[in-house]
Coordinates of C-alpha atoms in Angstrom, one line a residue:
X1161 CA -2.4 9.3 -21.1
X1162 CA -5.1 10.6 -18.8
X1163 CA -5.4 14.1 -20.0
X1164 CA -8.0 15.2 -17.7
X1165 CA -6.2 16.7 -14.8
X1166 CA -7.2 14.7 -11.0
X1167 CA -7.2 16.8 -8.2
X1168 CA -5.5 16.2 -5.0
X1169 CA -6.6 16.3 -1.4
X1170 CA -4.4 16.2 2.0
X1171 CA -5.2 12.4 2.2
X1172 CA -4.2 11.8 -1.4
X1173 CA -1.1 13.3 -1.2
X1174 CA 0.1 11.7 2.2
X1175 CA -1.5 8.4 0.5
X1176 CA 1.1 8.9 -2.7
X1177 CA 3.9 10.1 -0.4
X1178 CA 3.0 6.5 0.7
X1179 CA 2.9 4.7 -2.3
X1180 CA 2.4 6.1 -5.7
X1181 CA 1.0 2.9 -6.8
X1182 CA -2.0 3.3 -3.6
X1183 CA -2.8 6.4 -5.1
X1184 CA -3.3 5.7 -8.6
X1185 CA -5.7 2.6 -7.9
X1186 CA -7.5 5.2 -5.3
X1187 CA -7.9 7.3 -8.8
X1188 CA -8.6 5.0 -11.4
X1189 CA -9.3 1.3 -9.9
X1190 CA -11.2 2.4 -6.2
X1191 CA -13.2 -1.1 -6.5
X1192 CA -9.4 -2.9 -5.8
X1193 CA -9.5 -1.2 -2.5
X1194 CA -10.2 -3.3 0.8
X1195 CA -13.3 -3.1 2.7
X1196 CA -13.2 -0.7 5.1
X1197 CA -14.1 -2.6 8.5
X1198 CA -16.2 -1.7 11.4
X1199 CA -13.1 -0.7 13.2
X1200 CA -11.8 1.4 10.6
X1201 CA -15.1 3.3 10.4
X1202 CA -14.9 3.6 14.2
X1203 CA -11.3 5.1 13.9
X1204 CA -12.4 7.3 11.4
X1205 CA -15.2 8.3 13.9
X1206 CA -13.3 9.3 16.5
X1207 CA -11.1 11.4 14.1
X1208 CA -14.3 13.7 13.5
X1209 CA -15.4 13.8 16.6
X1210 CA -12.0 15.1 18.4
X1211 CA -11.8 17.2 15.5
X1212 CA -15.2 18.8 16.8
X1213 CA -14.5 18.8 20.4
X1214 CA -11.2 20.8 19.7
X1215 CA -13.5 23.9 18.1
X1216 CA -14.7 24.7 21.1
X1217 CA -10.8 26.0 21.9
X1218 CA -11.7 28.6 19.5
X1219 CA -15.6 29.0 20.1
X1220 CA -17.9 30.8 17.8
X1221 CA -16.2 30.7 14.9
X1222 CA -18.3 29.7 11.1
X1223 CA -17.9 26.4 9.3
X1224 CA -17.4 26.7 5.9
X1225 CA -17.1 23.1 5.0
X1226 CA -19.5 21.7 2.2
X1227 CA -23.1 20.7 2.6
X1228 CA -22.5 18.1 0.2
X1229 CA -19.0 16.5 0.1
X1230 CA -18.5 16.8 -3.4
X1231 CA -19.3 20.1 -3.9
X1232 CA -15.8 21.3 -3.0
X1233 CA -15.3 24.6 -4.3
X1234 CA -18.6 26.1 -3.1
X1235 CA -16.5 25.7 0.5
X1236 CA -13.3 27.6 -1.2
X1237 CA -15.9 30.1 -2.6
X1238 CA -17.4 31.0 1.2
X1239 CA -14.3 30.6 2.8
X1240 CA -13.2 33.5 0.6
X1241 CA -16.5 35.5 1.5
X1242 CA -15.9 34.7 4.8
X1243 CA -12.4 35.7 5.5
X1244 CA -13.3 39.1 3.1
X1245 CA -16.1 39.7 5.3
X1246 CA -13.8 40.1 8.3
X1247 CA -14.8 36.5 10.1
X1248 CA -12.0 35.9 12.7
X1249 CA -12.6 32.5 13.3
X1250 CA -13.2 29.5 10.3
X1251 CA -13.8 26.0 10.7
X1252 CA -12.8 23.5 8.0
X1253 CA -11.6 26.4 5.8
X1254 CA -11.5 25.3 1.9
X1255 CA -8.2 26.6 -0.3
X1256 CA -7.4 25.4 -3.7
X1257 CA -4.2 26.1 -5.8
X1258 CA -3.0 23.8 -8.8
X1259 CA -5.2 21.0 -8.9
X1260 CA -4.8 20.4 -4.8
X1261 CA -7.4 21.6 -1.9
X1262 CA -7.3 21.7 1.7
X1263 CA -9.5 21.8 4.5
X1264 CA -8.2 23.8 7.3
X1265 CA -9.6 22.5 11.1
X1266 CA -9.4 25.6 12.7
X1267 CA -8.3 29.1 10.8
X1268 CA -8.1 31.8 13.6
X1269 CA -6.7 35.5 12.9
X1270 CA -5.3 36.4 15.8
X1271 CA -4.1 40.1 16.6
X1272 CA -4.4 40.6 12.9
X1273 CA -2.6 37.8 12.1
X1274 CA -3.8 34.5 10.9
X1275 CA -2.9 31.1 12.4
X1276 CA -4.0 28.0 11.1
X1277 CA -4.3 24.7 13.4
X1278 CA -4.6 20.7 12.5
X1279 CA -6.4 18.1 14.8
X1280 CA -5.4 15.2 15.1
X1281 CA -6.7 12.2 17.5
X1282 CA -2.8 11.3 18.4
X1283 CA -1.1 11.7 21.1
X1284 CA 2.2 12.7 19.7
X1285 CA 2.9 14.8 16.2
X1286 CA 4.5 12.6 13.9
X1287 CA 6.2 13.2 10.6
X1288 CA 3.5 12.2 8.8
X1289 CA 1.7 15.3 10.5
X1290 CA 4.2 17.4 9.7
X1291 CA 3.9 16.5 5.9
X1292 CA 0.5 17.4 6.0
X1293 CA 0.7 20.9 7.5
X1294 CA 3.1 21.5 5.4
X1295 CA 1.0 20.8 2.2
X1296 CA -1.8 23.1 4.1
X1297 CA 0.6 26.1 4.5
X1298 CA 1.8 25.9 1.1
X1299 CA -2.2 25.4 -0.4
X1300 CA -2.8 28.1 1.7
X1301 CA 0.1 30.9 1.1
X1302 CA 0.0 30.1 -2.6
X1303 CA -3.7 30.7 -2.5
X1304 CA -2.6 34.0 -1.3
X1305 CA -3.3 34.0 2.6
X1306 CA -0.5 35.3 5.0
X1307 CA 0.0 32.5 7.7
X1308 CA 1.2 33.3 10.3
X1309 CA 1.8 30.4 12.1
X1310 CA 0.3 26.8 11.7
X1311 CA 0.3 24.3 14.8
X1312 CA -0.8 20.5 15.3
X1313 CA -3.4 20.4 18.4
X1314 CA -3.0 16.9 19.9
X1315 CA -4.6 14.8 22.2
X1316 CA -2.2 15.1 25.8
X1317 CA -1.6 11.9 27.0
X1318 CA -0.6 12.6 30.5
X1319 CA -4.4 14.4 31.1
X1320 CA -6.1 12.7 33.9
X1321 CA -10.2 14.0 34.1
X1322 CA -11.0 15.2 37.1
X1323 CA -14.4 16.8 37.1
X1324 CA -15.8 18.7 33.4
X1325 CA -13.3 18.0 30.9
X1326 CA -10.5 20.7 30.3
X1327 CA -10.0 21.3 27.2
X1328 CA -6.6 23.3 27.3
X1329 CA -5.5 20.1 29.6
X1330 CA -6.6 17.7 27.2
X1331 CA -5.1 19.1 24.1
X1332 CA -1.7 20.1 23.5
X1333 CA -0.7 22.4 20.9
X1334 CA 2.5 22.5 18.8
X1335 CA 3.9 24.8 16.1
X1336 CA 5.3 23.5 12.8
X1337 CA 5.5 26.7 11.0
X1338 CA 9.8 26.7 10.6
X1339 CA 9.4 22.9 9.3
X1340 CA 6.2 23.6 7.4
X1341 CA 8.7 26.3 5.5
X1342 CA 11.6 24.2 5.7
X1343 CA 8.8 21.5 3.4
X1344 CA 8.0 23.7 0.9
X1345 CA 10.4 23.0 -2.1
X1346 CA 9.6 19.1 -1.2
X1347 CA 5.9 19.6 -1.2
X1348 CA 6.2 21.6 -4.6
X1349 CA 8.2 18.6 -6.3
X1350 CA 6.0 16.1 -5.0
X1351 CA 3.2 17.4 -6.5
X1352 CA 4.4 17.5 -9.6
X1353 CA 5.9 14.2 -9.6
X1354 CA 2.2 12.9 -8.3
X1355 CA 0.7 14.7 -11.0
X1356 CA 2.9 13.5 -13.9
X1357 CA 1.9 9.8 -11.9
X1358 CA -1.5 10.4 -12.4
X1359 CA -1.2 11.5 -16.3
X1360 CA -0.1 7.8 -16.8
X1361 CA -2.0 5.4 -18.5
X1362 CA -0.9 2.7 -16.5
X1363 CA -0.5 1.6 -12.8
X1364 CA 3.1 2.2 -11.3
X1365 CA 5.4 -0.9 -11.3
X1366 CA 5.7 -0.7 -7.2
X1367 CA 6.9 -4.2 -5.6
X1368 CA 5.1 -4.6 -2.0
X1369 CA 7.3 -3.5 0.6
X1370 CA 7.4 -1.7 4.1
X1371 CA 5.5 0.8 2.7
X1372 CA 2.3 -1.6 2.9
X1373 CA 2.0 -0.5 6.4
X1374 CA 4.1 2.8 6.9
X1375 CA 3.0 5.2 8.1
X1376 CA -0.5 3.6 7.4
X1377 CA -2.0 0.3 6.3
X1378 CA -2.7 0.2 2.8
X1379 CA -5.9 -0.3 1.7
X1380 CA -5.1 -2.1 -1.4
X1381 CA -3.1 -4.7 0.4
X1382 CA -5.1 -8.1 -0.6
X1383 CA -4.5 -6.5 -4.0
X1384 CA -0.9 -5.7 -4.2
X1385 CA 0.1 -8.9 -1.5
X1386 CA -2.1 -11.5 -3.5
X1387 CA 1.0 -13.6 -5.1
X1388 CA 1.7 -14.0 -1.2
X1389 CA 0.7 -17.4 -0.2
X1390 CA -1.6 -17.4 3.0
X1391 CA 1.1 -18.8 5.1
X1392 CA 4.4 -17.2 4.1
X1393 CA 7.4 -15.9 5.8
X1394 CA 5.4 -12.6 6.4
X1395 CA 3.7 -14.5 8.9
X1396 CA 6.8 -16.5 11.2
X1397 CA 6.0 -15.4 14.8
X1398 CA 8.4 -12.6 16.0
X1399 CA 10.5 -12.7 12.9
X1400 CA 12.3 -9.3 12.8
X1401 CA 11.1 -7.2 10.1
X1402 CA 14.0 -6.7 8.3
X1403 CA 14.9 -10.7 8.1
X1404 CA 11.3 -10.7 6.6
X1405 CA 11.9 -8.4 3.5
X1406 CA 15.8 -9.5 3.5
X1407 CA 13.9 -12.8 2.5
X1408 CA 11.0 -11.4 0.2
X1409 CA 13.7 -9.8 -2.2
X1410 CA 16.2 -13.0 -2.2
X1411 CA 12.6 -14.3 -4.0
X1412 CA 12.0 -16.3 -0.8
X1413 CA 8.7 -15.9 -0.1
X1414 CA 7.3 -19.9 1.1
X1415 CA 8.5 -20.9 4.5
X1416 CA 9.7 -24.2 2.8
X1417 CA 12.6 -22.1 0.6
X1418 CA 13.9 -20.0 4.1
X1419 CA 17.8 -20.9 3.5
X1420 CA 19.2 -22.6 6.4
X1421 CA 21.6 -19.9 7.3
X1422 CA 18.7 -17.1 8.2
X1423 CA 18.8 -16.3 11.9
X1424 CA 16.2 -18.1 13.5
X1425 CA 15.2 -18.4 17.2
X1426 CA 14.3 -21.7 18.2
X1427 CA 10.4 -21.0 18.7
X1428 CA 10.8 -19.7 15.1
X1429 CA 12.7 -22.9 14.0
X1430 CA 10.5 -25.3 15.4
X1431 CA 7.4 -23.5 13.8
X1432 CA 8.9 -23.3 10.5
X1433 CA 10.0 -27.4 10.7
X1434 CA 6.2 -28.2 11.6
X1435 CA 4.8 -26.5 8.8
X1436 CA 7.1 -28.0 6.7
X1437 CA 6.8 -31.4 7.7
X1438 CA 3.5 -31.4 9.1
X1439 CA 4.2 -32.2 12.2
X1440 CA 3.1 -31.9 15.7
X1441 CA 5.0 -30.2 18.6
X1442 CA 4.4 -31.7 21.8
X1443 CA 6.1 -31.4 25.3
X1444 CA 4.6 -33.6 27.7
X1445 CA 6.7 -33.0 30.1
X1446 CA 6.2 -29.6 30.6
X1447 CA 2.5 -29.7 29.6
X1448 CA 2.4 -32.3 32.8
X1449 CA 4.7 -29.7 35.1
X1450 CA 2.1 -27.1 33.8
X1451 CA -1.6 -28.7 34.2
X1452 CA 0.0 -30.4 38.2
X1453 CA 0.5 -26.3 38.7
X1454 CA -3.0 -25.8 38.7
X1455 CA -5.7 -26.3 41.1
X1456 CA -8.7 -28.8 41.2
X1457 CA -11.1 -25.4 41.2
X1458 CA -10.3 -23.0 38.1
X1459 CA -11.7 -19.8 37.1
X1460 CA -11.6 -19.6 33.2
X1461 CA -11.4 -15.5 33.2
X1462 CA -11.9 -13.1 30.0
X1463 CA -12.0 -9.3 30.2
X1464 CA -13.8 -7.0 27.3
X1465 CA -12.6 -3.4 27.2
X1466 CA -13.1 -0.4 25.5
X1467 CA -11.2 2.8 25.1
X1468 CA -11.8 7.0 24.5
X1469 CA -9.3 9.8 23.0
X1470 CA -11.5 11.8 25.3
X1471 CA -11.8 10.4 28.9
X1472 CA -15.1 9.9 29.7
X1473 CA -15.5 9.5 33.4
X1474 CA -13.1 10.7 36.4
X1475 CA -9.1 9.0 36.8
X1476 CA -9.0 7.9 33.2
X1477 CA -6.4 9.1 31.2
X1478 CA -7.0 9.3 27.1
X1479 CA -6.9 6.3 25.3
X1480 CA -7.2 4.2 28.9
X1481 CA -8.8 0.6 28.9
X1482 CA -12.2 0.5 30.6
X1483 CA -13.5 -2.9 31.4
X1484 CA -17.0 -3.6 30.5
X1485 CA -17.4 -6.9 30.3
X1486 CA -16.0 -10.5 31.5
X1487 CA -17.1 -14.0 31.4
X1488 CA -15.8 -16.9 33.4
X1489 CA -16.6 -20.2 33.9
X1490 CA -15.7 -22.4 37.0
X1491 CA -14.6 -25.7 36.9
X1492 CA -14.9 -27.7 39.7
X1493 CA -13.9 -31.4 39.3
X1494 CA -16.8 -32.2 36.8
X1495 CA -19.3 -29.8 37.1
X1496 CA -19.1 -26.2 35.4
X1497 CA -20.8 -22.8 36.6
X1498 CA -21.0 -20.1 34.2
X1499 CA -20.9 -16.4 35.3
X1500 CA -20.8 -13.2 33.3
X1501 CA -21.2 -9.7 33.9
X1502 CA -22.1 -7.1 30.8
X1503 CA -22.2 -3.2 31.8
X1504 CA -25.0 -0.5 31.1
X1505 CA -23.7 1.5 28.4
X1506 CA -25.3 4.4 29.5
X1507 CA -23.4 4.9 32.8
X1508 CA -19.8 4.0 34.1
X1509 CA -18.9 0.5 34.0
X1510 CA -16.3 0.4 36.4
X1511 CA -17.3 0.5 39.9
X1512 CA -20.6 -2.0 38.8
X1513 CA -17.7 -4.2 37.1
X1514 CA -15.4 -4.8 39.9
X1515 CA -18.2 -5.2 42.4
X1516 CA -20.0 -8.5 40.5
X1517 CA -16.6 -9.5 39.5
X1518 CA -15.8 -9.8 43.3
X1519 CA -18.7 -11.7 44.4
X1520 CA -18.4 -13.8 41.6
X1521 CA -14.9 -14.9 42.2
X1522 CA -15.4 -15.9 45.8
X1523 CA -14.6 -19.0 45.4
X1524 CA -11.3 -21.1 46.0
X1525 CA -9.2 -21.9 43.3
X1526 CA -6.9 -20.5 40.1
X1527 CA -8.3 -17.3 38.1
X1528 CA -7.0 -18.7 34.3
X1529 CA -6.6 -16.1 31.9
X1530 CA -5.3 -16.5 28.4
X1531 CA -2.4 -13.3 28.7
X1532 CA -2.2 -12.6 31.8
X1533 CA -0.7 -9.0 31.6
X1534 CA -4.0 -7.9 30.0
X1535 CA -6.3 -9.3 32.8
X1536 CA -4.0 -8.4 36.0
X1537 CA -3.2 -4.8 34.1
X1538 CA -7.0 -3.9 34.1
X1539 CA -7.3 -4.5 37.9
X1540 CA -4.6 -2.8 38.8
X1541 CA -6.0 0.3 37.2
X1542 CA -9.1 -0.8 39.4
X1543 CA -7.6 -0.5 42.3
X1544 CA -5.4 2.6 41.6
X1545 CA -9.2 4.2 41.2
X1546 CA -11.0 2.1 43.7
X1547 CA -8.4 1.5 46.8
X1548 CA -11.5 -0.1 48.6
X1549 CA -11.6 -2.7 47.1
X1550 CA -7.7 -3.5 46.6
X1551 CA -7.6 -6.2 48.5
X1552 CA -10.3 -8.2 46.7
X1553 CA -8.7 -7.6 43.1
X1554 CA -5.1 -8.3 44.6
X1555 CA -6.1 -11.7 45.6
X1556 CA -7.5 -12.4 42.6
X1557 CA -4.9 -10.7 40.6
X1558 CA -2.2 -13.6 43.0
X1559 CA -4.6 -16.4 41.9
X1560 CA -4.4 -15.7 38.2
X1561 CA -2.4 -18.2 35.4
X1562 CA -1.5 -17.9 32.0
X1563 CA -3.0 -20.5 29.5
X1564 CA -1.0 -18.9 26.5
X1565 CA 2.5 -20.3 28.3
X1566 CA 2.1 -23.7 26.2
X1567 CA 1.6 -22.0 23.6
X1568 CA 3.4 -19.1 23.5
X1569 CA 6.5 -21.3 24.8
X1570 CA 5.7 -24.0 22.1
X1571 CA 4.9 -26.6 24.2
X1572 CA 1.9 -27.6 22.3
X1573 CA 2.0 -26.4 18.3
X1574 CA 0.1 -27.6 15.5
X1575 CA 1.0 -26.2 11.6
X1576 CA -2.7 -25.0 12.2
X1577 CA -1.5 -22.7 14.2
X1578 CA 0.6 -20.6 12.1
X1579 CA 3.2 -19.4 14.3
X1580 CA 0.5 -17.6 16.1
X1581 CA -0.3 -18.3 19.9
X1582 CA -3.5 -15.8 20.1
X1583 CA -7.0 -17.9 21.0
X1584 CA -8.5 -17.1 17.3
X1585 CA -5.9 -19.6 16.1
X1586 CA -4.8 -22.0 19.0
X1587 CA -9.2 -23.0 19.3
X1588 CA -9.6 -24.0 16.0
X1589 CA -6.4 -26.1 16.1
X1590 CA -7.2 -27.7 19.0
X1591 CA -11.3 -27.8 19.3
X1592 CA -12.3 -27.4 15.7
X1593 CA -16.3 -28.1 16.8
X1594 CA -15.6 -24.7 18.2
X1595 CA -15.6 -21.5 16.3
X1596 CA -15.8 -17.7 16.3
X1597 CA -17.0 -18.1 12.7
X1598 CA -20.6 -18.0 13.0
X1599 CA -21.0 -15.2 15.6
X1600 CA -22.4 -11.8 14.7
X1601 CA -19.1 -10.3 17.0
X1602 CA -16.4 -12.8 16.0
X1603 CA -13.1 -10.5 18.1
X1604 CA -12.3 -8.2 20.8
X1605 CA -11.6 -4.9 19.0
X1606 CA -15.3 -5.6 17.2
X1607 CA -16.7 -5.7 20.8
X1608 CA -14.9 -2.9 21.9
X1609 CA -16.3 -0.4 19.0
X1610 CA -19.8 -1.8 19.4
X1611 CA -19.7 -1.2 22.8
X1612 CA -18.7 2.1 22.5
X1613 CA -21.3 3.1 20.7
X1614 CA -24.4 1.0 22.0
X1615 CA -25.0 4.8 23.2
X1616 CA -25.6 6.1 19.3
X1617 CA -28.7 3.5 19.0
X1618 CA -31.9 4.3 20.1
X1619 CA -33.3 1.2 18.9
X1620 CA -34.5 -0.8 21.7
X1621 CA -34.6 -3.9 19.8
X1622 CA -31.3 -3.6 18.7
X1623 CA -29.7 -2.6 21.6
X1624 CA -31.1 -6.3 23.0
X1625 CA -29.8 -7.8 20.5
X1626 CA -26.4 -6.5 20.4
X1627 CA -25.8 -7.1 24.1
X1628 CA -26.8 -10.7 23.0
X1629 CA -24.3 -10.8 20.6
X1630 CA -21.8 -9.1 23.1
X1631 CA -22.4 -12.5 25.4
X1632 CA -22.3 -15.2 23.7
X1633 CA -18.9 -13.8 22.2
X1634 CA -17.4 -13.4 25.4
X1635 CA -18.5 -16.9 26.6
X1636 CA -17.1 -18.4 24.1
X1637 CA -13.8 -17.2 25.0
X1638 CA -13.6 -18.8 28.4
X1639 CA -16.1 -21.9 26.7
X1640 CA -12.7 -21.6 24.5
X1641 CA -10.1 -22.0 27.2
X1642 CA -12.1 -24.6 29.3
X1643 CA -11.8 -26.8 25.7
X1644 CA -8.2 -25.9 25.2
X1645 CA -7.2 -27.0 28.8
X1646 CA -9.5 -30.3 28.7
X1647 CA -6.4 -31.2 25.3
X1648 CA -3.9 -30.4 27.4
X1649 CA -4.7 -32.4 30.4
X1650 CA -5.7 -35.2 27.8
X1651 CA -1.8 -34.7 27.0

């Protein structure tokens, strides 16, 4: 038994409302836990940072949060001192009651009265959300504070910046006292089951399930999911979730033991008979209708983008894709041109993006993109912001083709493949001298956070070097499709 009392934060508790199991190995066995990505980090980042921003709703107010994370109850100490002193307005107030703190954002007394508000990054108040205010309020009132009220701020959506952000436009702010009160008997319970959890001497017996990824990935997942074999049902393209755990506990966990009455579609079918049989899945007749749709001239097009909670220049709305980057390389008959266009980070990419974009697409043929929605749904987002130059994008938005329609349509499938028709896995199948394995920025959403932040680095060196990297990644992804189509025509 672990007789030594663990305290609870906010985050532990939602993470053993989770999964009990999650939250035990976060107490006792941390080293089990996944490494957090640059992604995550980014994520995390944001989280912070809009959690900054929306003080300035309340300016002037103190922050009481530690100077050192893990001195916790120095914060609940001055958070006291603060709100005895007569301070009206607290940021990241510190309450403790029965082995569980709390960090309020924003704790704001308000005609005597005080109110307490949670930031979050989304753009919608979830359930989860409401769990966690309503652990705050009851930290908080059984600490002994009168709460008046306690509201989610959230990003809005439907905000479009037009000049100096507005705050009160960008934010949108809902009260969850009634369902914070409504909570309380649940929270009460729950901590006391968690706690009796955490007295154990061993790690919960918890199975893997939907909880792995509700409401948040696990970060003990390659832990708890490694009797999963790399390539399981888990991973059949577009299989409905519930078929998927249906399966998992009938014990049917490789592709090989799927019994024959499951509900299939027939992408799904013929992806499950390859793997089993090792075979290849090849339509030559309608790879042939497919490669005779195409024109002599081609234009193998990929878009990088990158996205803000806060909208950083004028007719972007939070959360809105802003292309940066693109590469493309133009086939004609034998001889291939490459082009590619990377934006200063330090200024807004668009207008500079859709100008080099135009004069380097002046030339006849197809624009191949590998998704098309992706591509044509940037530029038309240009053009709602630059109108000038809507005729330009709209032709080549009416020139642009899909390479993912073999593939997607399984036309062309490989067990290598594994079910999946994105780039990462159709290149390797098809061109395995090619690979995003040796490159310091290997995907998209990597580019897109190190993007981002090229503005954080003052480095001049590194900045060079990064943009480097941010090249010769994106190259490779039109390199990539000029490969992929060569196998097809080859077909």
């Amino acid at each position: 038994m672990h007789f030594a009392r663990k305290y609870l934060s906010k985050s532990t508790f939602i993470k053993g409302v989770q999964c009990e199991k999650a939250l035990y190995l976060h107490k006792f066995n941390s080293e089990l836990a996944d490494e957090i990505s640059q992604q995550q980090q980014a994520v995390f980042q944001t989280g912070t940072n809009i959690g900054i921003l929306a003080q300035e709703l309340f300016p002037g107010g103190i922050d009481a949060s530690p100077k050192d994370y893990t001195k916790y109850f120095e914060s609940f100490k001055y958070t006291q001192q603060l709100i005895d002193e007569g301070v009206e307005i607290i940021y990241e107030a510190g309450f403790c009651f029965d082995y569980v703190m709390c960090f309020i954002d924003i704790l704001v007394k308000e005609n005597g009265k005080w109110h307490a508000y949670e930031v979050k990054g989304s753009t919608k108040v979830s359930e989860t959300y409401i769990i966690d205010a309503s652990l705050q309020y009851y930290i908080m009132k059984n600490s002994g504070l009168e709460i008046a009220d306690i509201s989610i701020i959230h990003i809005d959506n439907s905000y479009v910046r037009d000049g100096e952000i507005d705050l009160h436009q960008l934010f949108h702010s809902v009260s969850v006292i009634d369902k914070a009160k409504n909570h309380n008997d649940y929270v009460k319970n729950k901590l006391i089951y968690l706690h009796d959890i955490l007295a154990k001497d061993s790690v919960p017996d918890i199975d893997i399930g939907k909880h792995c990824s509700s409401p948040y990935d696990c970060n003990f997942k390659a832990y708890c999911w490694r009797h999963i074999p790399e390539y399981s049902i888990f991973d059949i393209s577009r299989l409905n979730k519930e078929i998927k755990w249906s399966l998992y506990r009938g014990r049917y966990i490789d592709i090989k033991d799927i019994p024959v009455d499951t509900k299939l579609s027939n992408n799904q079918k013929i992806e499950i008979d390859s793997y089993i049989n090792q075979t290849e899945i090849i339509h030559k007749i309608k790879i042939r209708e497919f490669v005779n749709s195409l024109s002599n001239n081609i234009y193998h097009l990929d878009f990088e983008t990158y996205q803000s909670a806060v909208p950083l220049f004028n007719g972007l709305k939070p959360y809105q894709q802003i292309p940066f980057q693109y590469s493309a390389h133009y086939e004609n008959n034998d001889t291939i041109e490459h082009y590619e266009f990377l934006a200063d980070h330090s200024n807004d990419p668009r207008e500079s993006f859709v100008k080099a974009l135009i004069n380097d697409m002046n030339k006849d043929g197809d624009v191949l993109v590998y998704n098309i929605g992706f591509e044509r749904g940037r530029l038309k987002d240009l053009i709602r912001i630059f109108p000038k130059y809507q005729s330009q994008l709209q032709s080549i938005i009416d020139r642009m083709k899909d390479l993912m329609i073999p593939f997607k349509e399984k036309w062309y499938y490989v067990p290598k493949m594994k079910g999946s028709y994105s780039i990462k896995y159709v290149l390797p199948s098809l061109v395995p001298s090619l690979s995003y394995d040796n490159l310091e920025i290997n995907n998209g959403s990597l580019a897109s956070s190190i993007f981002a932040n090229l503005h954080n680095i003052s480095d001049l060196d590194q900045i060079k070097k990064t943009r480097k990297n941010l090249l010769e990644y994106c190259k490779l992804d039109t390199e990539a499709m000029v490969e992929i189509l060569k196998v097809l025509k080859s077909v």
